[in-house]
Short mmCIF file of C-alpha atoms in Angstrom, two decimals:
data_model
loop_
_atom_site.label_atom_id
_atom_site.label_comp_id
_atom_site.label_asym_id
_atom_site.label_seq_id
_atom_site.Cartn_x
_atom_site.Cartn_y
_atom_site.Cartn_z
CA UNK A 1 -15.63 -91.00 -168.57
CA UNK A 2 -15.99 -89.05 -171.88
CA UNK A 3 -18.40 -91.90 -173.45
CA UNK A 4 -20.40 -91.61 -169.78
CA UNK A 5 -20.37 -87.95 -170.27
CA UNK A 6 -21.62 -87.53 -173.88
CA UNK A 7 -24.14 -90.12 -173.27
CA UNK A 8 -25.44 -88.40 -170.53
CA UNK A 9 -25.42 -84.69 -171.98
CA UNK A 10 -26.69 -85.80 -175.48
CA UNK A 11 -29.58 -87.78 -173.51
CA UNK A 12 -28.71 -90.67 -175.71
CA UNK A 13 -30.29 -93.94 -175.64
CA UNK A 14 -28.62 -95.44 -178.83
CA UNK A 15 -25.20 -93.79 -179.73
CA UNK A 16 -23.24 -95.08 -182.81
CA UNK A 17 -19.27 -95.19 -182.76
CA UNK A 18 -16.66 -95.14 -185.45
CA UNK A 19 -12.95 -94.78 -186.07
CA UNK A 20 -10.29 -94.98 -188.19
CA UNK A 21 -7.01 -97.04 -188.81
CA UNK A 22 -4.30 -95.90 -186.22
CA UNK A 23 -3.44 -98.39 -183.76
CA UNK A 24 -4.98 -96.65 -180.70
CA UNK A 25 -8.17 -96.13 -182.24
CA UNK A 26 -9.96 -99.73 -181.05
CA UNK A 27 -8.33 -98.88 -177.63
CA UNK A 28 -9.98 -95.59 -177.37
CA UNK A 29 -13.29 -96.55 -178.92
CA UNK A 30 -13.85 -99.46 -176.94
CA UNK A 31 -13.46 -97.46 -173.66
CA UNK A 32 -15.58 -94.78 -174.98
CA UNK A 33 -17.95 -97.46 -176.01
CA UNK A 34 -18.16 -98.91 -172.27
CA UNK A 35 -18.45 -95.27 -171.14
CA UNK A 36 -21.47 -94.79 -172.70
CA UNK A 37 -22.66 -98.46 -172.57
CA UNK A 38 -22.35 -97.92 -168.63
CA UNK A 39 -24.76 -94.69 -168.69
CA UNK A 40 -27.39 -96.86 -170.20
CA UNK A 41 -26.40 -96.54 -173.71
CA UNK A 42 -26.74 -98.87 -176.76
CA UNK A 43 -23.51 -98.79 -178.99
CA UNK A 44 -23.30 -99.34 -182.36
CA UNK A 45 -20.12 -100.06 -183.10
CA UNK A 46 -19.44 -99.19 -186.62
CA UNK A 47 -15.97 -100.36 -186.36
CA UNK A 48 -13.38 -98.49 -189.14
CA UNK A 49 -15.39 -96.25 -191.18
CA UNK A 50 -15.00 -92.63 -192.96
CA UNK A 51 -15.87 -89.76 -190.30
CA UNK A 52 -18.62 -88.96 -193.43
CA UNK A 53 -20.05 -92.47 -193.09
CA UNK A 54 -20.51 -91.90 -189.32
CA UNK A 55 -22.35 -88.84 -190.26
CA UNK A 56 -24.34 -90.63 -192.53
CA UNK A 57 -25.52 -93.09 -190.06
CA UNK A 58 -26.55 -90.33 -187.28
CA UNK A 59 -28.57 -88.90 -190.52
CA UNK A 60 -30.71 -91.92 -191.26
CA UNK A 61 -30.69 -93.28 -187.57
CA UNK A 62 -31.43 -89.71 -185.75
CA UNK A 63 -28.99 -90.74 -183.19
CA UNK A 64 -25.57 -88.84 -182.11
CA UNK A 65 -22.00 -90.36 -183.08
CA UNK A 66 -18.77 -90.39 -182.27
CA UNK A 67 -15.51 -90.75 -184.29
CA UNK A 68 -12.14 -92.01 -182.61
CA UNK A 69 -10.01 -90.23 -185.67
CA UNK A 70 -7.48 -87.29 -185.70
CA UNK A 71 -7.83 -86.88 -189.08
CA UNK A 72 -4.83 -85.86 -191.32
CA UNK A 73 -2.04 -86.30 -188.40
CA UNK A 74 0.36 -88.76 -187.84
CA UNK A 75 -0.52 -91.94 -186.17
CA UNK A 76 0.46 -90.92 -182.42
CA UNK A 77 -2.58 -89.04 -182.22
CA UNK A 78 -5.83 -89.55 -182.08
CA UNK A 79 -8.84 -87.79 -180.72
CA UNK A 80 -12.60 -87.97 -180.67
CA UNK A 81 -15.11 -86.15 -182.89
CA UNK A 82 -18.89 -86.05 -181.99
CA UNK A 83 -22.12 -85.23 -183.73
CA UNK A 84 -25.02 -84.99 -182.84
CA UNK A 85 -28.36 -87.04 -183.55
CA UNK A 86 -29.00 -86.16 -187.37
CA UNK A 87 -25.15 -86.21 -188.28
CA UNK A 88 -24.75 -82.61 -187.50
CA UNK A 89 -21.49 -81.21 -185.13
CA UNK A 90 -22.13 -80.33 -181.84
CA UNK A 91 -22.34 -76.67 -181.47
CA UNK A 92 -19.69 -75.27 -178.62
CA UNK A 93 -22.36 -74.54 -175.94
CA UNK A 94 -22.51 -78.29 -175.79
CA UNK A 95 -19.09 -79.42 -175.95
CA UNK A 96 -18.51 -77.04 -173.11
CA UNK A 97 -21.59 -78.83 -171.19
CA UNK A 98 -20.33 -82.49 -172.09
CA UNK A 99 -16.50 -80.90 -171.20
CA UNK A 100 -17.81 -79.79 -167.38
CA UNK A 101 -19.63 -83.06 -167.19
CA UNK A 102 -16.65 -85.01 -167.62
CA UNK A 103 -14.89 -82.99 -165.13
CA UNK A 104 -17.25 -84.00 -162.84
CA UNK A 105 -17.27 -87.66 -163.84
CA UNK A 106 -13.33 -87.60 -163.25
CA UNK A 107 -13.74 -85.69 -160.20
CA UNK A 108 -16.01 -88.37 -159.05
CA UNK A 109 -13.47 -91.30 -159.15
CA UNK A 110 -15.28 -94.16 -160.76
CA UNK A 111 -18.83 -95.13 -161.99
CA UNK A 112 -21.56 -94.86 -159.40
CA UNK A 113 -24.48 -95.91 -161.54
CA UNK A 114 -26.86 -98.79 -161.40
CA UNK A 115 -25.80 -101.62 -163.03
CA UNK A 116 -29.48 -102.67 -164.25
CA UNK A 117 -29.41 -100.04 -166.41
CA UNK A 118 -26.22 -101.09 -168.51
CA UNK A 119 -26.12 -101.03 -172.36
CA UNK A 120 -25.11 -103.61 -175.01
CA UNK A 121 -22.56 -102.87 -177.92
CA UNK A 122 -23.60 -104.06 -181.06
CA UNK A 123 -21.85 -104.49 -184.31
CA UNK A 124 -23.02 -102.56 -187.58
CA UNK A 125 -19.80 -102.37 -189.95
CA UNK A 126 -20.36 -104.28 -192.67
CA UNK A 127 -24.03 -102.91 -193.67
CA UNK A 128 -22.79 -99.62 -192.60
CA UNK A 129 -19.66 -100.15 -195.37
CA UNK A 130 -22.55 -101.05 -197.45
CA UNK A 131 -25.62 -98.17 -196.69
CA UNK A 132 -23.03 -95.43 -196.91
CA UNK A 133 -21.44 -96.75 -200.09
CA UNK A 134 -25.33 -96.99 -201.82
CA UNK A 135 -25.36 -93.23 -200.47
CA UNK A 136 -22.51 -91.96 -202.24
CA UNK A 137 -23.06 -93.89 -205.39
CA UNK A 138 -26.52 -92.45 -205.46
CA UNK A 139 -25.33 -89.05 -205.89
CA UNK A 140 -24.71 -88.93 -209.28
CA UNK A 141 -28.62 -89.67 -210.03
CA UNK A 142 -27.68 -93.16 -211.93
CA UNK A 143 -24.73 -91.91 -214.04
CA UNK A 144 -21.84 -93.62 -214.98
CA UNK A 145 -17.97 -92.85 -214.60
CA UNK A 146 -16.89 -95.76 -216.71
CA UNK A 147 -14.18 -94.45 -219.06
CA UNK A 148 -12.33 -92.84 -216.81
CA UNK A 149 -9.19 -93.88 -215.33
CA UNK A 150 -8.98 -93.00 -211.85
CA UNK A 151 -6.00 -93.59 -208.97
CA UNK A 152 -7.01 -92.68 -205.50
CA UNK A 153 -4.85 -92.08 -202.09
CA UNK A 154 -6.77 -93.27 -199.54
CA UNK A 155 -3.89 -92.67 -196.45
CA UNK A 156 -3.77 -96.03 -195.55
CA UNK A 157 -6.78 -94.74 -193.78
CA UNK A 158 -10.54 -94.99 -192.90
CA UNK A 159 -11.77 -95.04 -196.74
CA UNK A 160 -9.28 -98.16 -197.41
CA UNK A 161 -12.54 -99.86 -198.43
CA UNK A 162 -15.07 -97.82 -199.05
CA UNK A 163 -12.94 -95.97 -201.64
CA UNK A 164 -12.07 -98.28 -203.95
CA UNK A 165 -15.66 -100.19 -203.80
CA UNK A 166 -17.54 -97.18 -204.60
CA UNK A 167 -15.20 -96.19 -207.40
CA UNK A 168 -14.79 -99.59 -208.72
CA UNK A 169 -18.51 -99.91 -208.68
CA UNK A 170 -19.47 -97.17 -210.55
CA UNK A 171 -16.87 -98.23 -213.82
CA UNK A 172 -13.71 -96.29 -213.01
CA UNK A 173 -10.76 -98.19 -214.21
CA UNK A 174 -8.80 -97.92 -211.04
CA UNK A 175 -5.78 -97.90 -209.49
CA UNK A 176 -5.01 -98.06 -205.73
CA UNK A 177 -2.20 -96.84 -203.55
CA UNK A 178 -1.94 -96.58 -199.22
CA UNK A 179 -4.65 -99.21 -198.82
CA UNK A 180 -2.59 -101.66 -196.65
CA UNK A 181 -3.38 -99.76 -192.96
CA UNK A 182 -1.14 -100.99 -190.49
CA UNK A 183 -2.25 -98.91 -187.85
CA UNK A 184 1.65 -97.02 -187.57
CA UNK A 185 1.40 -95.44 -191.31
CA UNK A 186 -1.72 -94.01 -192.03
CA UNK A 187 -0.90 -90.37 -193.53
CA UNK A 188 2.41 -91.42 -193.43
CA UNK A 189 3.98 -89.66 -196.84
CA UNK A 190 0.40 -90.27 -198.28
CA UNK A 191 -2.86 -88.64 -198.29
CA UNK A 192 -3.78 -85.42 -199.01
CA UNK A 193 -1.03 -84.05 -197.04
CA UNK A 194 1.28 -85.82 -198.71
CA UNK A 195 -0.11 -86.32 -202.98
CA UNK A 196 2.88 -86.47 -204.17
CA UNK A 197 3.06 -90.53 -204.77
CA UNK A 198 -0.05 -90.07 -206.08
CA UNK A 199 0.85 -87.30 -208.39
CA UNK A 200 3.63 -89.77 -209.75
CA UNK A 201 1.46 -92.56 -210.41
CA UNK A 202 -1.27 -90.55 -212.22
CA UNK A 203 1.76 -89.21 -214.69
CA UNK A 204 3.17 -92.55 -214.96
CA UNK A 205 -0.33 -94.32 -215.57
CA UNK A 206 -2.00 -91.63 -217.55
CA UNK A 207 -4.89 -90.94 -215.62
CA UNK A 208 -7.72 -88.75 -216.06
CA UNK A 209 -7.24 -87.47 -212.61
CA UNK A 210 -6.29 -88.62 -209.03
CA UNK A 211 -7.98 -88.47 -205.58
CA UNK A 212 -6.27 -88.01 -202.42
CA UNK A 213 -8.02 -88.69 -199.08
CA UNK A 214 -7.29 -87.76 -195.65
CA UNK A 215 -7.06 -90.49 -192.29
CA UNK A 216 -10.62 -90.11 -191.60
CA UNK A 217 -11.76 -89.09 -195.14
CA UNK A 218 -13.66 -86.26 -195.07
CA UNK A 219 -11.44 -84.03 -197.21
CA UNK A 220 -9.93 -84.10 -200.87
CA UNK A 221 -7.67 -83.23 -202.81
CA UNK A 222 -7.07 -83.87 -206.02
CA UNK A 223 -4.37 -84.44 -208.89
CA UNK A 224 -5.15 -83.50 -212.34
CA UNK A 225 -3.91 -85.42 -215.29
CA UNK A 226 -0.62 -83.33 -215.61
CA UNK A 227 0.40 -84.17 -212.05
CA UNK A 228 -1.05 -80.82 -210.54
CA UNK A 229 -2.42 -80.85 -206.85
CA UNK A 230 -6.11 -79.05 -207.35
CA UNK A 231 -6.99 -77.67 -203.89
CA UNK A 232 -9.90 -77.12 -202.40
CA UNK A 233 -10.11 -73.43 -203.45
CA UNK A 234 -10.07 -74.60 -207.33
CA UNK A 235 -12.68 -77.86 -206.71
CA UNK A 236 -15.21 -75.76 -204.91
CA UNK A 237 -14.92 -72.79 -207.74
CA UNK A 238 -15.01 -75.59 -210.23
CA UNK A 239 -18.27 -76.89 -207.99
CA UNK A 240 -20.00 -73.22 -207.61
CA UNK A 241 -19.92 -72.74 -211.34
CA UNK A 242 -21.51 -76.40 -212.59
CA UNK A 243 -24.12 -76.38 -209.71
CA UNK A 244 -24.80 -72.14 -210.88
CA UNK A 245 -24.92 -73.45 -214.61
CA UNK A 246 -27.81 -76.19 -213.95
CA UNK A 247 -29.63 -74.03 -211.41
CA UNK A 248 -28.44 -75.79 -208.37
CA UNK A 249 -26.63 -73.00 -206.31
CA UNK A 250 -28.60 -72.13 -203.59
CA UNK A 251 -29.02 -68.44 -203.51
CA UNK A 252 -25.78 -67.91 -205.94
CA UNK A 253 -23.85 -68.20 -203.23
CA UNK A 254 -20.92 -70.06 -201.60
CA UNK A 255 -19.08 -70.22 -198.28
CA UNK A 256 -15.77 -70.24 -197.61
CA UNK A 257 -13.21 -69.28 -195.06
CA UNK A 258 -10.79 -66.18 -194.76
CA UNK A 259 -8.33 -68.60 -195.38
CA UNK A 260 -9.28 -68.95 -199.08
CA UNK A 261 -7.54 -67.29 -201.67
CA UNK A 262 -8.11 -63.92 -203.04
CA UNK A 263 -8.02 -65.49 -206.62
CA UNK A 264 -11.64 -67.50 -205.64
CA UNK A 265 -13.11 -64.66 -204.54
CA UNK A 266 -12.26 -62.49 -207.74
CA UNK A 267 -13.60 -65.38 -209.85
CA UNK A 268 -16.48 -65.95 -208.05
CA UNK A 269 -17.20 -62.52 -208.28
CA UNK A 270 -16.51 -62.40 -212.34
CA UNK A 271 -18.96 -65.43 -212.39
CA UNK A 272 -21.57 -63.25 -210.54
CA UNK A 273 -21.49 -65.44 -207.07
CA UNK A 274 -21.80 -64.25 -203.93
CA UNK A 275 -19.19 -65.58 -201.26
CA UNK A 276 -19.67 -65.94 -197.83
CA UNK A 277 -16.43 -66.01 -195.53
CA UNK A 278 -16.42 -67.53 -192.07
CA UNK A 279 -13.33 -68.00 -189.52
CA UNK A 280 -11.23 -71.08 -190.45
CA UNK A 281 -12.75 -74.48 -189.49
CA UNK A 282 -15.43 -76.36 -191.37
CA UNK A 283 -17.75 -76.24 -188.23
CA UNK A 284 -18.19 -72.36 -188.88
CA UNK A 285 -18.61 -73.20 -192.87
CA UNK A 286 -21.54 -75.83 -192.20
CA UNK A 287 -23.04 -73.00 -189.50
CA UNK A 288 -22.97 -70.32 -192.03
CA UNK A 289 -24.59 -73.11 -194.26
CA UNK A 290 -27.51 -74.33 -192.17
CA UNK A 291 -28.36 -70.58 -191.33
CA UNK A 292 -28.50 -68.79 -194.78
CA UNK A 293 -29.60 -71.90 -196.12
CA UNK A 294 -26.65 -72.57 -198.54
CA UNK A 295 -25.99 -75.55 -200.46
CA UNK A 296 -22.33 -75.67 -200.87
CA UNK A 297 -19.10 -74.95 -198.87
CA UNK A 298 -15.95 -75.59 -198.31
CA UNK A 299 -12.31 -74.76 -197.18
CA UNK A 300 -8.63 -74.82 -198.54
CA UNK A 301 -7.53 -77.72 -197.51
CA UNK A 302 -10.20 -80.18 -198.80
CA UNK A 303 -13.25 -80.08 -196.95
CA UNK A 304 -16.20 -79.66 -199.14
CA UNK A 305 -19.78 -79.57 -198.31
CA UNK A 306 -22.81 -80.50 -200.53
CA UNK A 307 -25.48 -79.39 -197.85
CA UNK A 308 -28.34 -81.42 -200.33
CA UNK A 309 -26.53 -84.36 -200.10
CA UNK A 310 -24.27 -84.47 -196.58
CA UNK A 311 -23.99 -82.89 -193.21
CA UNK A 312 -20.31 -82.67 -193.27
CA UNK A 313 -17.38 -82.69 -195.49
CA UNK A 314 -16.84 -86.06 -197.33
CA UNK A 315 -14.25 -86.68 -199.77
CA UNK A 316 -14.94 -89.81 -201.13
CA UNK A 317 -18.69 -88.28 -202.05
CA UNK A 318 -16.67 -84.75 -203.66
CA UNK A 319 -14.37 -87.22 -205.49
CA UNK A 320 -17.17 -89.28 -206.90
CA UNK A 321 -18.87 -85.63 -207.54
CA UNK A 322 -15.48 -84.78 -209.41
CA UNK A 323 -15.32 -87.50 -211.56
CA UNK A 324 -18.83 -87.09 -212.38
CA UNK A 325 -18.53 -83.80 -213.36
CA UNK A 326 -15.49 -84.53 -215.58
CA UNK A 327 -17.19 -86.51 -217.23
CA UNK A 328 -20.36 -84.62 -217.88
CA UNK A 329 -18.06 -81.70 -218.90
CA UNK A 330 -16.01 -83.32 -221.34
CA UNK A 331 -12.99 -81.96 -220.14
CA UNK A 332 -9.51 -82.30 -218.25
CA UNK A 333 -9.43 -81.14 -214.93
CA UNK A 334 -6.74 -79.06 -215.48
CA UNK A 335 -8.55 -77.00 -218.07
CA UNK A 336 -11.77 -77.10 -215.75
CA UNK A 337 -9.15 -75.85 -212.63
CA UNK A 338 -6.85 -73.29 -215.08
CA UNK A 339 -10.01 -71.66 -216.53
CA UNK A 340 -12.55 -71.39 -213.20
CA UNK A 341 -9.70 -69.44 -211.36
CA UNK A 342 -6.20 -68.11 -210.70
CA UNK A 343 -4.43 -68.44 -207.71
CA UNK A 344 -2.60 -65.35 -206.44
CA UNK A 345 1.00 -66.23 -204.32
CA UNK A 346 0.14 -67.12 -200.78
CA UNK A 347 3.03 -67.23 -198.38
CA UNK A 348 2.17 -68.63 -194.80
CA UNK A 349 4.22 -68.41 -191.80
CA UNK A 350 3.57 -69.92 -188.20
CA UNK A 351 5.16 -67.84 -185.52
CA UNK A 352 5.79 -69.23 -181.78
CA UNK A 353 5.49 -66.15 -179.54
CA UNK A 354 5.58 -66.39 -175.55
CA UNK A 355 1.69 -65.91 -175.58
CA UNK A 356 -0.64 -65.59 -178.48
CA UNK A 357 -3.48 -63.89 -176.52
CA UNK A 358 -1.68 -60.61 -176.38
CA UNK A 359 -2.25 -60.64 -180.29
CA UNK A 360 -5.26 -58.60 -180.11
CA UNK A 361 -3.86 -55.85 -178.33
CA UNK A 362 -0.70 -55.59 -180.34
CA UNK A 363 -1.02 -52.65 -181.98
CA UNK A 364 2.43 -52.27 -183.58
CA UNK A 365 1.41 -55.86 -185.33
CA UNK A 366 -1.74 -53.85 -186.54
CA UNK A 367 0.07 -51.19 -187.84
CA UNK A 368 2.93 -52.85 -189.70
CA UNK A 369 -0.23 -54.96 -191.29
CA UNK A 370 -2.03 -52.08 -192.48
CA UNK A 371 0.79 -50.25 -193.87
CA UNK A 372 1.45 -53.49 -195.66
CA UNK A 373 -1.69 -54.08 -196.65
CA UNK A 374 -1.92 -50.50 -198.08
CA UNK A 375 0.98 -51.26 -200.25
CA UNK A 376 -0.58 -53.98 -202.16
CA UNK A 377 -2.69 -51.59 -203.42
CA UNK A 378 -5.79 -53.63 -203.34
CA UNK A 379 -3.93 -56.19 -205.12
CA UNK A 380 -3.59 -58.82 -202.06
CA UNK A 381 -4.32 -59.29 -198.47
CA UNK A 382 -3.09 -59.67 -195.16
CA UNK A 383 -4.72 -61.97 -192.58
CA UNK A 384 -2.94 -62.50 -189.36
CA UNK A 385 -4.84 -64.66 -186.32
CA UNK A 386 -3.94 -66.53 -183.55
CA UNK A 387 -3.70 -70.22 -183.29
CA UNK A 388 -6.54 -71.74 -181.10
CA UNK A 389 -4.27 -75.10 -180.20
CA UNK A 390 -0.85 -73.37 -179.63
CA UNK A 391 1.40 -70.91 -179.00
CA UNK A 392 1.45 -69.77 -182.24
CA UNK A 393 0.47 -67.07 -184.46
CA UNK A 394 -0.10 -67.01 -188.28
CA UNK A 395 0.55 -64.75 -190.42
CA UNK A 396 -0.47 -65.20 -194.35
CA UNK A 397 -0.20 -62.42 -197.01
CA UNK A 398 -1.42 -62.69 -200.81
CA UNK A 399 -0.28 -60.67 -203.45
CA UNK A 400 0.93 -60.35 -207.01
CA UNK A 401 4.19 -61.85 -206.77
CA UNK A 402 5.60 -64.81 -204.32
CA UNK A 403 8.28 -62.18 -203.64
CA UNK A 404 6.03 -59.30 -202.15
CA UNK A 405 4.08 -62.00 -200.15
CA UNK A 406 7.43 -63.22 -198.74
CA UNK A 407 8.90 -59.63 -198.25
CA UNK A 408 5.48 -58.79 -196.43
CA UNK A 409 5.19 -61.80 -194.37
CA UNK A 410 8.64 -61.14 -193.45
CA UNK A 411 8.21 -57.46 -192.04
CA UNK A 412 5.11 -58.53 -190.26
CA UNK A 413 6.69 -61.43 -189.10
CA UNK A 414 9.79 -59.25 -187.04
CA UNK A 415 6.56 -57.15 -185.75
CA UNK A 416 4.89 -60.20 -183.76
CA UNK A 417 8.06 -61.46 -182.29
CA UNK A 418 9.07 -57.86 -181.53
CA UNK A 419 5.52 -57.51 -179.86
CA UNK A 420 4.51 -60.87 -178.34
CA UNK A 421 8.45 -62.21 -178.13
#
């Protein structure tokens, strides 16, 4: 019903289809295939691919795509992504519109089309494997990363392949780890969510630096040679100031989300960059992109976006854009990450109240965070919010010392469940 309903909404006559490892993903993309197959849709199925490479093919095709991925989770779950034709996410008037239209297609009990109208499914994998490797290799204008000893994570997830032939072909002496998907363990103690394997094998096989991807691979993050996770907050600073040195910055600016720490921000400004802060969730960061014509963006936990080169956050293409600018920088990445920025304590806490609307309204909450805020003396921040999947709210605080931040998450903390219960 959903591939009937996007098919039909996105007035698709072509509609290409990826997904990634987990067991349930062929299930669920061959259903969604026949969905849209039976509205009179051609599928190309791009079999398992990186959500970036999907993104990638909508691009050069100019038709929409789907992803059966959920990203960084465990294997249980899965979900599907869609973009539209030209690789760009769907804004939410028309997920709503492709939402109701599935309603009614459930509603309806079964397909009442006409059967001379059905679509074919077609295979594309291995010359997408190929097109969207040539894409990512091409970033780095012809350069080489040979001399550099790599080791990547890739989740036992969708970049399984494309990660180590891109790397390998561009002269990284590499070394591989989670790149035996079994369907059951990808981002199973590996990934991005879980770098520290990787961190162990960089130490142990002296690396110049490590990559970690997520299940669907389209976020980063990566190790430096010392062992040291480098977030996303550190490799888009590290980004902004190359990109501002060679004249590449659109605008001197760079967009984030509130949940990036205060430290970026106070480099960025020392550097003389503007920052741009949107609501958490990479679809507001590539809005904010496309409208004040920005070039690069990204959040906290790994998604970075190179608007001159992608439509959405890739990680294999920001590791490959890593490496390369290692390399042109003649330095370790932990000198490039120690000297770009500092990282103020961050203490996060998730909260399960009875109902996370009333947040808005609570105005002891409010209170208790602007009296705590006011005590940091302009020396951290407060930002509380609602989760949008669950009954849930989070509250983070920055400030000078991991001890304030916990002693002020803590006092807000009592607040909420005083308020919301």
């Amino acid at each position: 019903a959903l591939g009937r309903s996007t098919a039909k909404v996105l007035s698709a006559n072509r509609l290409a289809v990826g997904r990634d490892t987990r067991v349930s993903g062929q299930m669920l993309a061959m259903a969604f295939s026949a969905g849209a197959a039976s509205a009179g849709c051609q599928v190309v199925d791009l079999g398992v691919v990186p959500t970036p490479a999907v993104a990638w093919y909508s691009a050069i095709t100019e038709i929409p795509g789907a992803v059966v991925s959920a990203s960084h989770n465990p294997f249980h779950d899965n979900g599907i992504k869609v973009f539209g034709a030209g690789g760009k996410k769907l804004t939410s008037e028309v997920e709503q519109e492709i939402e109701a239209e599935l309603e009614s297609e459930i509603g309806a009990g079964g397909y009442a089309g006409d059967f001379g109208e059905v679509g074919t499914v077609v295979d594309e994998h291995s010359g997408t494997i190929e097109g969207y490797s040539s894409h990512v290799v091409a970033a780095i204008e012809g350069r080489s990363l040979s001399g550099l000893k790599v080791a990547i994570d890739c989740a036992n997830g969708a970049a399984f392949e494309t990660g180590p032939r891109v790397l390998e072909s561009l002269g990284c002496d590499l070394k591989v780890i989670s790149a035996s998907p079994n369907g059951r363990n990808i981002n199973d103690n590996c990934g991005s969510t879980h770098p520290q394997a990787l961190s162990e094998l960089v130490v142990a096989q002296g690396c110049d630096l490590g990559l970690a991807f997520d299940g669907d691979a389209d976020r980063l993050i990566a190790i430096d040679e010392l062992g040291n996770v480098v977030d996303g907050d550190f490799l888009i600073a590290m980004f902004a100031l190359d990109l501002s040195d060679r004249n590449r910055l659109e605008k001197s600016t760079v967009v984030v989300t509130v949940m990036s720490n205060l430290g970026f921000k106070l480099a960025m400004q020392e550097l003389g960059l503007s920052v741009v802060e949107t609501d958490v969730g990479d679809r507001h960061v590539l809005s904010e992109m496309r409208s004040g014509g920005f070039n690069l963006g990204g959040e906290q936990s790994g998604h970075l976006i190179f608007g001159d080169i992608a439509t959405t956050g890739d990680g294999l293409l920001s590791g490959v854009l890593l490496c390369d600018l290692i390399k042109r920088r003649g330095e370790k990445l932990s000198s490039l990450a120690g000297t770009v920025m500092s990282k103020l304590p961050q203490v996060l806490e998730s909260v399960v109240v009875k109902d996370s609307s009333g947040l808005a309204s609570a105005t002891g909450v409010w209170e208790t965070a602007r009296r705590t805020e006011e005590a940091l003396g302009g020396k951290g921040r407060v930002l509380i919010r609602a989760s949008g999947t669950e009954p849930k709210v989070r509250v983070m605080v920055e400030a000078e010392s991991h001890e304030l931040a916990s002693e002020s998450v803590r006092l807000i903390v009592e607040a909420v469940v005083s308020e919301l219960g």
